[in-house]
Short mmCIF file of C-alpha atoms in Angstrom, two decimals:
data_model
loop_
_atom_site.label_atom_id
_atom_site.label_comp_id
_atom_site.label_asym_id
_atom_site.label_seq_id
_atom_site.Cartn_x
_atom_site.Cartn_y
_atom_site.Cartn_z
CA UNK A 197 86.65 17.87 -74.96
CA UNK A 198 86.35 15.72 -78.28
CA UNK A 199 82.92 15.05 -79.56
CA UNK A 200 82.25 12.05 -82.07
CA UNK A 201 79.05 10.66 -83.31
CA UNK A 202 80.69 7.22 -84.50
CA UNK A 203 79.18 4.64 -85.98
CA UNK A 204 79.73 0.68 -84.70
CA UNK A 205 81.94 -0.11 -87.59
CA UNK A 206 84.46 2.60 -86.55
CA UNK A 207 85.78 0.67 -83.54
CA UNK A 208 87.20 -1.74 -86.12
CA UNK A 209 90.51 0.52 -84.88
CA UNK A 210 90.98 2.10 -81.34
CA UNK A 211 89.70 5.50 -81.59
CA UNK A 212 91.51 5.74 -77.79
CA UNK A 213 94.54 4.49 -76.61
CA UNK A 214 93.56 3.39 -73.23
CA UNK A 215 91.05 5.43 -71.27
CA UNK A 216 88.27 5.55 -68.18
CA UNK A 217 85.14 4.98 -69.61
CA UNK A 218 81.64 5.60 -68.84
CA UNK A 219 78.81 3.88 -70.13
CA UNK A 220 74.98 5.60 -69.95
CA UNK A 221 72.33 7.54 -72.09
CA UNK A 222 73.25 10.66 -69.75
CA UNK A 223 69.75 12.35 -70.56
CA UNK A 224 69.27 15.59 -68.84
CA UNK A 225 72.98 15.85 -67.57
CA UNK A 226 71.83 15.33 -63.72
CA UNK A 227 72.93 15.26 -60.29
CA UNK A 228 73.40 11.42 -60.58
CA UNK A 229 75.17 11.82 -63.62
CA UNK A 230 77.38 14.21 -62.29
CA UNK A 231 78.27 11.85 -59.55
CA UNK A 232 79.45 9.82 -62.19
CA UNK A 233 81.52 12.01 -64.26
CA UNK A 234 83.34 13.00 -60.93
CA UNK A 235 84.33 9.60 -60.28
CA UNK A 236 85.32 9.19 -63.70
CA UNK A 237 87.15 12.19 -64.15
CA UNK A 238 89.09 12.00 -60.97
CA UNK A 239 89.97 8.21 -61.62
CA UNK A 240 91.17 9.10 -65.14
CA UNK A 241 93.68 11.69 -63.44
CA UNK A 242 94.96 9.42 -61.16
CA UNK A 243 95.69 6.58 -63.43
CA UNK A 244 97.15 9.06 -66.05
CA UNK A 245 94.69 8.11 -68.35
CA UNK A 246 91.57 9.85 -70.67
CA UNK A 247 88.77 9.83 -69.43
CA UNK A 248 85.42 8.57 -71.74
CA UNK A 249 81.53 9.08 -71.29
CA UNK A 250 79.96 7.18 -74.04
CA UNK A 251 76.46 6.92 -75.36
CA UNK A 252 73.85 6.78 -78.41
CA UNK A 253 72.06 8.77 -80.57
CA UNK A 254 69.13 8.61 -81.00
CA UNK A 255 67.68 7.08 -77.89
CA UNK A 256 67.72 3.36 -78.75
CA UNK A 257 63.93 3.50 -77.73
CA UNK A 258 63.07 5.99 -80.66
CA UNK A 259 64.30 3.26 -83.27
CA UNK A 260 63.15 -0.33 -81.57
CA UNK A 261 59.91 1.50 -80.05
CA UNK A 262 58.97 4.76 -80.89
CA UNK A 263 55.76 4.76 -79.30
CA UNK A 264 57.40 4.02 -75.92
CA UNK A 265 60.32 6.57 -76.43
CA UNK A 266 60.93 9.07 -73.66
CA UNK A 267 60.73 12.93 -74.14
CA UNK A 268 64.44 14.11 -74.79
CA UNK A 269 65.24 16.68 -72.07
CA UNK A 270 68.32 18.10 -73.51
CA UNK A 271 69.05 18.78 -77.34
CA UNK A 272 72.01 16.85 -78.19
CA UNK A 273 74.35 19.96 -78.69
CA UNK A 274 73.56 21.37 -75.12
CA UNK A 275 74.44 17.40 -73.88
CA UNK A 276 77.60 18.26 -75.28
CA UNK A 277 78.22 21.38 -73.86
CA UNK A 278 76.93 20.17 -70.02
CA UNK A 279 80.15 17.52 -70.63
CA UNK A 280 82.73 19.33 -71.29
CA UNK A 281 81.61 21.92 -68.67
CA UNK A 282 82.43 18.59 -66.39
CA UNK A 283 86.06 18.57 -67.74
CA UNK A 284 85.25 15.42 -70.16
CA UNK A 285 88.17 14.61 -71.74
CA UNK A 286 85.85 12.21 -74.94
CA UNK A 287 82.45 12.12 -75.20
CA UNK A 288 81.26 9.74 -78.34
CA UNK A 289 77.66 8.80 -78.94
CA UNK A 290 77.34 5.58 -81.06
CA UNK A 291 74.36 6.24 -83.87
CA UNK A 292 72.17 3.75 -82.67
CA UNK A 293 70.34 1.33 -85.32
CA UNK A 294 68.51 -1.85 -85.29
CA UNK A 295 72.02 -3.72 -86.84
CA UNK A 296 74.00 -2.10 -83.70
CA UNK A 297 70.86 -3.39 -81.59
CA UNK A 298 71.31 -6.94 -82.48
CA UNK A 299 74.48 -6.82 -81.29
CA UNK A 300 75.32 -9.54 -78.20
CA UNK A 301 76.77 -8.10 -75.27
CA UNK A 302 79.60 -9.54 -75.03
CA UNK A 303 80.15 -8.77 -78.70
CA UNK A 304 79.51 -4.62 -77.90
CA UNK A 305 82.12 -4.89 -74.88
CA UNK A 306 84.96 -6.59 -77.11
CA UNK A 307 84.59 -4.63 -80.11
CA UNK A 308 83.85 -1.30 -78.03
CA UNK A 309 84.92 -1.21 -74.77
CA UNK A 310 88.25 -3.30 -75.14
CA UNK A 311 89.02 -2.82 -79.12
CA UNK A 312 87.84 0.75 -79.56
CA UNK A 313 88.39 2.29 -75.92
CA UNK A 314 91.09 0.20 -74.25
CA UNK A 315 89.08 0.38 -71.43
CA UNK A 316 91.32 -0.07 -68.31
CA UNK A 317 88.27 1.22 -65.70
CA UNK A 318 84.28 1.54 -66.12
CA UNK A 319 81.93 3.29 -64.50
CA UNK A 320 78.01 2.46 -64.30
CA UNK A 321 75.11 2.71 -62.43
CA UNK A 322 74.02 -0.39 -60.72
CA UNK A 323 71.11 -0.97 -62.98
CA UNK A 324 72.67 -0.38 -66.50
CA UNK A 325 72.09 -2.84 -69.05
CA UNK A 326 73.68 -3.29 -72.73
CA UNK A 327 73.65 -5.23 -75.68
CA UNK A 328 71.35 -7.33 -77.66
CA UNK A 329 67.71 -7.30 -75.37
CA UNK A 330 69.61 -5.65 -72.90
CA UNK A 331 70.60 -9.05 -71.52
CA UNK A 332 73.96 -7.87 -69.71
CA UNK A 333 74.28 -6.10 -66.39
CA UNK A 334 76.60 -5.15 -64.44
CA UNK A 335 77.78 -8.96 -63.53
CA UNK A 336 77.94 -9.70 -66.43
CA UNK A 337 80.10 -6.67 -67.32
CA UNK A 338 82.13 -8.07 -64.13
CA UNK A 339 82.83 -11.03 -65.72
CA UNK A 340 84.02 -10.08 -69.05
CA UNK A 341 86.24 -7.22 -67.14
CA UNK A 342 87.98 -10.38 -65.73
CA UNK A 343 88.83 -11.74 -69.00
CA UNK A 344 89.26 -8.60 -70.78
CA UNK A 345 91.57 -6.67 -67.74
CA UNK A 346 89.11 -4.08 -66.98
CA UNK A 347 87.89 -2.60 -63.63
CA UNK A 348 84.13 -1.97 -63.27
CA UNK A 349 82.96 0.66 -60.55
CA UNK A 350 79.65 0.67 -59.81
CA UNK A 351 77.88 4.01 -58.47
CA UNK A 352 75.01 4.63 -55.92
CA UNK A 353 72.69 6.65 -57.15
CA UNK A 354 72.34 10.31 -55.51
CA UNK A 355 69.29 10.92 -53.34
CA UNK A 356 67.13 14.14 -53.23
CA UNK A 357 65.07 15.08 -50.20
CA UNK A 358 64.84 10.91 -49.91
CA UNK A 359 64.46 10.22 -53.41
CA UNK A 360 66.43 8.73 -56.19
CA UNK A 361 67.46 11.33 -58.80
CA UNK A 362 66.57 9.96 -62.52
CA UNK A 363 66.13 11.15 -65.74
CA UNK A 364 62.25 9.36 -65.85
CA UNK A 365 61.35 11.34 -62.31
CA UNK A 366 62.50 14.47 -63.93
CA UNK A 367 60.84 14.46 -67.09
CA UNK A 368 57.39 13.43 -64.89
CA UNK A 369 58.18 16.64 -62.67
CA UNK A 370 57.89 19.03 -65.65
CA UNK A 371 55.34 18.22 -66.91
CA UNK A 372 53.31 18.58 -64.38
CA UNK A 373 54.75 21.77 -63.61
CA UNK A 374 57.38 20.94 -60.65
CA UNK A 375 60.16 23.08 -61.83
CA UNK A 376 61.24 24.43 -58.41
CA UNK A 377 61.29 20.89 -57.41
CA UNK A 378 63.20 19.45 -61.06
CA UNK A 379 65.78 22.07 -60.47
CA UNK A 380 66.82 20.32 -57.25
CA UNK A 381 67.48 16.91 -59.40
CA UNK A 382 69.18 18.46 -62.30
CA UNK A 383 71.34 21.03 -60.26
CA UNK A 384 69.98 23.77 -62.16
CA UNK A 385 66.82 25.42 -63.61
CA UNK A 386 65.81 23.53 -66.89
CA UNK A 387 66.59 25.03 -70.05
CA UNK A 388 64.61 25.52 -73.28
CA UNK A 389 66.36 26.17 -76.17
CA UNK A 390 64.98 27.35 -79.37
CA UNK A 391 64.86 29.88 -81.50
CA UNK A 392 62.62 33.38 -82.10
CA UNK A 393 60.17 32.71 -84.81
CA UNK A 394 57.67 35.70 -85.82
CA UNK A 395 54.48 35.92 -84.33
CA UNK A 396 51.36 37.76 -84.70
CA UNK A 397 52.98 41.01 -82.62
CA UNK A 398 50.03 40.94 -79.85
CA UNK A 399 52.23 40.87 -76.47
CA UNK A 400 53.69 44.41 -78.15
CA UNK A 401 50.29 46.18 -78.91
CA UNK A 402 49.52 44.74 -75.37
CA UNK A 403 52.54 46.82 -74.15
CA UNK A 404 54.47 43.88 -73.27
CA UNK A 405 56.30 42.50 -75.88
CA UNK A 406 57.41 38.50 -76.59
CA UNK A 407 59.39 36.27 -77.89
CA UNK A 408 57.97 33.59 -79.49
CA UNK A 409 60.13 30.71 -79.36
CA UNK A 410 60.25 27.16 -81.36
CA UNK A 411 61.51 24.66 -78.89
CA UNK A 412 64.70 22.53 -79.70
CA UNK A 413 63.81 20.34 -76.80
CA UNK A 414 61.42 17.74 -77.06
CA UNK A 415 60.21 18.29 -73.47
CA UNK A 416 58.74 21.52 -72.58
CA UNK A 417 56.87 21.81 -69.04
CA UNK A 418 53.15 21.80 -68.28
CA UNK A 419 51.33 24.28 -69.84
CA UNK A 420 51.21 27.50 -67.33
CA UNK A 421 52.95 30.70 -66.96
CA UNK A 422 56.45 30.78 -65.27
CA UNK A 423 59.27 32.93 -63.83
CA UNK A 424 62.34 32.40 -65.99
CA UNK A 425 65.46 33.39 -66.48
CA UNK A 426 66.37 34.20 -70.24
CA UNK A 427 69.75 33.68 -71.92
CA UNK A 428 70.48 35.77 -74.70
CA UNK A 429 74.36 36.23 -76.13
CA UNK A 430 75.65 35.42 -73.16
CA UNK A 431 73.85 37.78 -71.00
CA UNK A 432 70.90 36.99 -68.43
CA UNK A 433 67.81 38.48 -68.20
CA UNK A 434 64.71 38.19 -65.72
CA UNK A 435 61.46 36.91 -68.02
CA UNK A 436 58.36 35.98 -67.61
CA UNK A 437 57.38 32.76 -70.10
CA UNK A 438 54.02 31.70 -71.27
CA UNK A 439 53.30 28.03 -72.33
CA UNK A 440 50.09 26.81 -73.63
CA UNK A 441 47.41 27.55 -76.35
CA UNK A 442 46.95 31.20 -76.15
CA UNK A 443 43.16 30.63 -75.07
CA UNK A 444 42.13 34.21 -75.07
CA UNK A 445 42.78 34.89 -78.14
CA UNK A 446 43.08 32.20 -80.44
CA UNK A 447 41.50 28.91 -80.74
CA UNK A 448 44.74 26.57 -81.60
CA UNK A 449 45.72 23.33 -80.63
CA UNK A 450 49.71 24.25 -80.85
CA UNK A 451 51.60 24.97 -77.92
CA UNK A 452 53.06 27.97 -78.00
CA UNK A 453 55.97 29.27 -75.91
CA UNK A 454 56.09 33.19 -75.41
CA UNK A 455 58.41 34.80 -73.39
CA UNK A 456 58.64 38.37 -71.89
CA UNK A 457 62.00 39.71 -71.19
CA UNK A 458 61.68 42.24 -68.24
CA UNK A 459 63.35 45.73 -69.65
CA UNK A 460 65.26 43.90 -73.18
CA UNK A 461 64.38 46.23 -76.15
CA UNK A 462 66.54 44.49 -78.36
CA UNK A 463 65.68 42.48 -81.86
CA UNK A 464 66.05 39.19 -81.22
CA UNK A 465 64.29 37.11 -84.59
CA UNK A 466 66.17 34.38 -85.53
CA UNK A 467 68.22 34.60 -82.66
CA UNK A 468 68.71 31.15 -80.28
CA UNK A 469 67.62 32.21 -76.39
CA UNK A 470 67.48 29.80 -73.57
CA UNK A 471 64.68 29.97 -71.19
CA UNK A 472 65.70 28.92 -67.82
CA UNK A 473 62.68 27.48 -66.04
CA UNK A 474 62.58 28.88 -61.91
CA UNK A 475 59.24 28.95 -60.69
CA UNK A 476 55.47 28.14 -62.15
CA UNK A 477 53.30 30.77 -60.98
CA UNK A 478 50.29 30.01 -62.50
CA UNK A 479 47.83 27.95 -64.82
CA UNK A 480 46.76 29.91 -68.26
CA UNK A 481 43.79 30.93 -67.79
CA UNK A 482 41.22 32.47 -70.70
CA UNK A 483 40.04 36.20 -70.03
CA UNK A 484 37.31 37.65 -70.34
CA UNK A 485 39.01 40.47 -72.11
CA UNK A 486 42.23 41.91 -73.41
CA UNK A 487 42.03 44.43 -70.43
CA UNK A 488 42.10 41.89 -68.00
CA UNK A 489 44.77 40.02 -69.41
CA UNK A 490 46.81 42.97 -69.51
CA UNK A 491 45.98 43.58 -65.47
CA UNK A 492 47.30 39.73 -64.96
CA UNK A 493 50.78 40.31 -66.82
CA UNK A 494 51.24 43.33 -65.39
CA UNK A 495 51.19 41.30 -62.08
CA UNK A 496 52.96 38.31 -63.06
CA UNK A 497 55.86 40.71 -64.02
CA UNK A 498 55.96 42.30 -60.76
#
């Protein structure tokens, strides 16, 4: 798969020939996205033709309202990777400013869609909306597909135990703690990547050593302690993670993200590990006493 970060002005020339495009933020890389990229993908092999997934970086909320913008569940580079596991054959995020913002709809699907993509077939959701005050839907995208001579597909959204799978529902299920339940939507445990920073070496003069890792994701779930999964050079290894503030020990207002790989003796500063979350089993709790906390982890590992 072929990754661009483009700006607007670069769709002055086709950057491809004639393609099947998708249009969508993609956040999170979920089962209703997935629905779409399988439509997409097995469209663009019937017609012969590329197949497209295009989006923006940064979220277009985090430059007209950062207040209001949405915690990021994947880190751009693991967006990328999710897509081409999906057999992707283009995936090009526009860098989103307040110039491409101002930019009518029917402006962004001539210059983009038709100039830059040659796009012959588009997929969306039913409630997507582009261009300037995200005036045009998918009528409106109708419309201009007459005049422009391209096909827009419009797919239902996937359903979970009765309800609609979305990036917003996801991001509110984390953080209160419903990873079980998220896992369902995304179609896999959520990931936290980030990398092993030094700590203060407690967990190891506790007798169970941990990782303490700096997020690359801007969500991480509900303070708590969890059964994970950890990734580490390409091997798996059964964890137990701690998120919160540390509250026996230390009187901070950072949260902190400790992990303890069952049985791993290996170095691993500086190293980038992905925790996979599977199950909360707890909220953090202040002890009474090193001893006792000890007694706890020794349970939450078995």
């Amino acid at each position: 798969m072929r990754f661009l970060l483009v700006h607007y002005d670069e769709f002055a020339r086709p950057l491809v020939s004639s393609s099947v495009v998708t249009l969508g933020n993609f956040d999170g890389v979920h089962l209703g996205h997935r629905e779409i990229f399988r439509r997409v993908t097995g469209r663009a092999k019937e017609l012969e033709l590329p197949s497209v997934a295009l989006s923006f970086y940064p979220h277009p909320l985090k430059v007209l309202r950062p207040d209001e913008a949405p915690l990021m569940l994947l880190p751009l580079k693991e967006k990328v990777r999710l897509l081409e596991s999906v057999g992707l054959d283009h995936f090009l995020c526009i860098h989103f400013t307040r110039t491409f913002a101002s930019l009518e709809a029917k402006d962004f699907v001539e210059d983009v869609l038709v100039r830059g993509l040659n796009a012959k077939e588009i997929f969306v959701g039913k409630d997507y909306r582009f261009g300037r005050g995200r005036k045009g839907n998918v009528n409106y995208l109708a419309e201009l597909g007459q005049k422009f001579g391209f096909c827009v597909r419009v797919v239902d959204p996937v359903v979970v135990d009765g309800i609609l799978v979305s990036s917003t529902r996801i991001r509110r299920m984390l953080l209160e703690g419903r990873v079980t339940e998220a896992m369902k939507f995304l179609g896999r445990p959520y990931k936290l990547l980030g990398k092993v920073v030094r700590g203060v070496g407690r967990g190891r003069s506790l007798g169970f050593p941990t990782a303490n890792v700096e997020p690359e994701n801007e969500l991480v779930p509900r303070n708590g302690v969890y059964s994970v999964a950890v990734e580490v050079e390409n091997m798996t290894h059964p964890g137990v993670v701690n998120v919160g503030f540390n509250p026996t020990f230390e009187d901070d207002e950072r949260v902190k993200v400790e992990v303890h790989i069952i049985d791993f003796f290996g170095d691993l500063y500086n190293k980038e590990i992905g925790v996979l979350f599977l199950k909360r089993m707890r909220g953090e709790v202040k002890f009474p006493s090193p001893q006792s906390l000890v007694k706890q982890i020794r349970e939450d590992v078995e």
